[in-house]
Amino acid sequence: MDSSGAAKPEEIAAYQSTEAKQARLQSMLAALLDDPILADVPRKPSLGDVDTLINLELGSAMRVTVVKLDSTSFDVAVLNTATVKDLKLAIRKKITEIEQGQMGHRHISWKHIWENYCLTHQSEKLTDDNSVLSSYGIRNNSKVCFSPHVMSRVHQKHSRRRKHRFFHGLSRKL
């Protein structure tokens, strides 16, 4: 720019050239992602997503179908050595991607979901986050389902409100 604040013709041409390259790149990327062969690639893939998809093609990863409570389902890809926690993270990422695509940003309380629901495979609850999926018999193209989960009294923690009420009742004079 010169002292009057006007842009030089070379700067304008460079800006338009860069802008045109960016637009061409975006349209080419959109065309590639619309290809049915690449339908399982997320819109904004991370390096981990691409790595998992490559491992899926090489046979060192598996596709797991997740069935929600309303009987709809979606697929996630995880490594063959994945744990229940890895599966939960993949589910979280996939649902967030689906929700943002349909409704924009929406907050989901995953802590609440995992406290009240668990994943099951052939009626066996996947409750240990550190267990390897293969120990539950989960293989490529297996199905896992969400199911209501009630924690046992031993593992259930009281909320602060209950603690407060409990101790408040002890301090009352009779």
Coordinates of C-alpha atoms in Angstrom, one line a residue:
M1 CA 0.0 0.0 0.0
D2 CA 1.1 3.5 -0.6
S3 CA 0.9 6.4 1.8
S4 CA -2.7 7.3 0.7
G5 CA -3.9 3.8 1.9
A6 CA -4.6 2.6 -1.7
A7 CA -3.4 -0.9 -2.6
K8 CA -0.9 -1.2 -5.5
P9 CA -2.0 -3.1 -8.6
E10 CA 0.6 -5.8 -7.9
E11 CA -0.8 -6.4 -4.4
I12 CA -4.4 -6.6 -5.8
A13 CA -3.3 -9.1 -8.5
A14 CA -1.4 -11.2 -5.9
Y15 CA -4.4 -11.2 -3.5
Q16 CA -6.8 -12.2 -6.3
S17 CA -4.4 -14.9 -7.4
T18 CA -4.1 -16.3 -3.9
E19 CA -7.9 -16.0 -3.4
A20 CA -8.5 -17.8 -6.7
K21 CA -6.0 -20.6 -5.8
Q22 CA -7.8 -21.0 -2.4
A23 CA -11.2 -21.2 -4.1
R24 CA -9.9 -23.8 -6.6
L25 CA -8.4 -25.9 -3.8
Q26 CA -11.7 -25.8 -1.8
S27 CA -13.8 -26.8 -4.8
M28 CA -11.4 -29.6 -5.6
L29 CA -11.4 -30.8 -2.0
A30 CA -15.3 -30.7 -2.0
A31 CA -15.4 -32.7 -5.3
L32 CA -13.0 -35.3 -3.8
L33 CA -15.0 -35.7 -0.6
D34 CA -18.3 -36.1 -2.6
D35 CA -16.8 -39.1 -4.3
P36 CA -18.7 -42.2 -3.0
I37 CA -15.4 -44.1 -2.5
L38 CA -14.3 -41.4 0.1
A39 CA -17.7 -41.2 1.8
D40 CA -16.2 -42.4 5.1
V41 CA -13.7 -39.6 5.2
P42 CA -14.8 -36.8 7.6
R43 CA -15.2 -33.2 6.2
K44 CA -12.3 -31.9 8.2
P45 CA -10.1 -35.0 8.7
S46 CA -7.4 -35.0 11.3
L47 CA -4.2 -37.0 10.9
G48 CA -5.6 -39.6 13.3
D49 CA -8.7 -40.0 11.2
V50 CA -6.6 -40.6 8.0
D51 CA -4.3 -43.0 9.9
T52 CA -7.2 -45.0 11.2
L53 CA -8.8 -45.2 7.7
I54 CA -5.5 -46.3 6.2
N55 CA -5.2 -49.0 8.9
L56 CA -8.8 -50.1 8.1
E57 CA -7.8 -50.7 4.5
L58 CA -4.7 -52.6 5.6
G59 CA -6.7 -54.8 8.0
S60 CA -5.2 -53.5 11.3
A61 CA -8.3 -51.6 12.2
M62 CA -12.0 -52.5 12.4
R63 CA -15.3 -50.9 11.7
V64 CA -17.8 -51.1 14.5
T65 CA -21.5 -50.3 14.1
V66 CA -23.0 -48.4 17.0
V67 CA -26.8 -48.8 17.5
K68 CA -28.4 -45.9 19.4
L69 CA -31.5 -46.3 21.6
D70 CA -33.8 -45.1 18.8
S71 CA -32.5 -48.0 16.6
T72 CA -30.5 -45.7 14.3
S73 CA -26.9 -46.6 13.7
F74 CA -23.6 -45.3 12.5
D75 CA -20.1 -46.7 11.9
V76 CA -16.9 -45.8 13.6
A77 CA -13.4 -47.1 12.8
V78 CA -10.9 -48.0 15.6
L79 CA -7.6 -49.9 15.7
N80 CA -7.7 -53.7 16.4
T81 CA -5.9 -52.9 19.7
A82 CA -8.4 -50.3 20.8
T83 CA -9.8 -50.2 24.3
V84 CA -13.4 -49.4 25.3
K85 CA -12.2 -45.9 26.1
D86 CA -10.9 -45.5 22.5
L87 CA -14.3 -46.7 21.2
K88 CA -16.1 -44.2 23.4
L89 CA -13.8 -41.4 22.1
A90 CA -14.5 -42.4 18.5
I91 CA -18.3 -42.4 19.2
R92 CA -18.0 -39.0 20.8
K93 CA -16.1 -37.6 17.8
K94 CA -18.6 -39.2 15.3
I95 CA -21.7 -37.9 17.1
T96 CA -20.2 -34.5 17.5
E97 CA -19.5 -34.4 13.7
I98 CA -23.0 -35.6 12.9
E99 CA -24.6 -33.1 15.2
Q100 CA -22.6 -30.2 13.9
G101 CA -23.4 -31.1 10.4
Q102 CA -27.1 -31.2 11.1
M103 CA -27.7 -28.6 13.8
G104 CA -24.6 -26.5 14.3
H105 CA -22.8 -26.4 17.6
R106 CA -24.7 -28.3 20.4
H107 CA -23.3 -29.3 23.8
I108 CA -23.6 -32.9 24.8
S109 CA -22.8 -33.9 28.4
W110 CA -20.8 -37.1 27.8
K111 CA -20.2 -37.5 31.5
H112 CA -24.0 -37.7 31.9
I113 CA -24.3 -40.1 29.0
W114 CA -21.6 -42.5 30.3
E115 CA -23.1 -42.4 33.8
N116 CA -26.5 -43.4 32.6
Y117 CA -25.8 -45.5 29.6
C118 CA -23.2 -48.1 28.6
L119 CA -22.2 -49.9 25.5
T120 CA -23.1 -53.6 25.1
H121 CA -22.0 -56.3 22.8
Q122 CA -24.1 -59.5 22.6
S123 CA -25.7 -58.5 26.0
E124 CA -22.4 -58.1 27.7
K125 CA -21.8 -54.6 29.2
L126 CA -18.5 -52.9 28.2
T127 CA -18.0 -51.3 31.6
D128 CA -14.1 -51.4 32.0
D129 CA -12.6 -48.6 29.9
N130 CA -9.2 -50.2 29.9
S131 CA -10.3 -53.5 28.5
V132 CA -9.3 -54.3 24.9
L133 CA -12.3 -54.6 22.6
S134 CA -11.2 -58.0 21.3
S135 CA -11.6 -59.4 24.9
Y136 CA -15.3 -58.8 24.5
G137 CA -15.3 -60.6 21.2
I138 CA -15.6 -57.4 19.1
R139 CA -14.2 -57.8 15.7
N140 CA -14.5 -56.1 12.3
N141 CA -18.2 -55.3 11.5
S142 CA -19.4 -56.1 15.0
K143 CA -22.3 -54.2 16.5
V144 CA -22.4 -52.5 19.9
C145 CA -25.5 -51.0 21.4
F146 CA -26.3 -48.2 23.9
S147 CA -28.3 -49.6 26.8
P148 CA -29.5 -48.0 30.1
H149 CA -27.0 -48.6 32.8
V150 CA -27.6 -48.4 36.6
M151 CA -24.5 -48.2 38.7
S152 CA -24.3 -50.5 41.7
R153 CA -24.4 -48.8 45.2
V154 CA -20.7 -49.7 45.7
H155 CA -19.6 -47.6 42.8
Q156 CA -22.2 -44.9 42.9
K157 CA -21.1 -41.5 44.3
H158 CA -23.4 -39.1 46.0
S159 CA -23.7 -35.7 44.6
R160 CA -22.7 -32.7 46.6
R161 CA -26.3 -31.8 47.3
R162 CA -27.0 -35.2 48.9
K163 CA -23.8 -34.9 51.0
H164 CA -24.9 -31.5 52.1
R165 CA -28.4 -32.7 53.1
F166 CA -26.9 -35.7 54.8
F167 CA -24.5 -33.7 57.0
H168 CA -27.1 -31.0 57.5
G169 CA -29.4 -33.6 59.0
L170 CA -26.7 -34.7 61.4
S171 CA -26.1 -31.3 62.8
R172 CA -29.7 -30.8 63.8
K173 CA -30.3 -30.7 67.5
L174 CA -33.0 -32.9 68.8

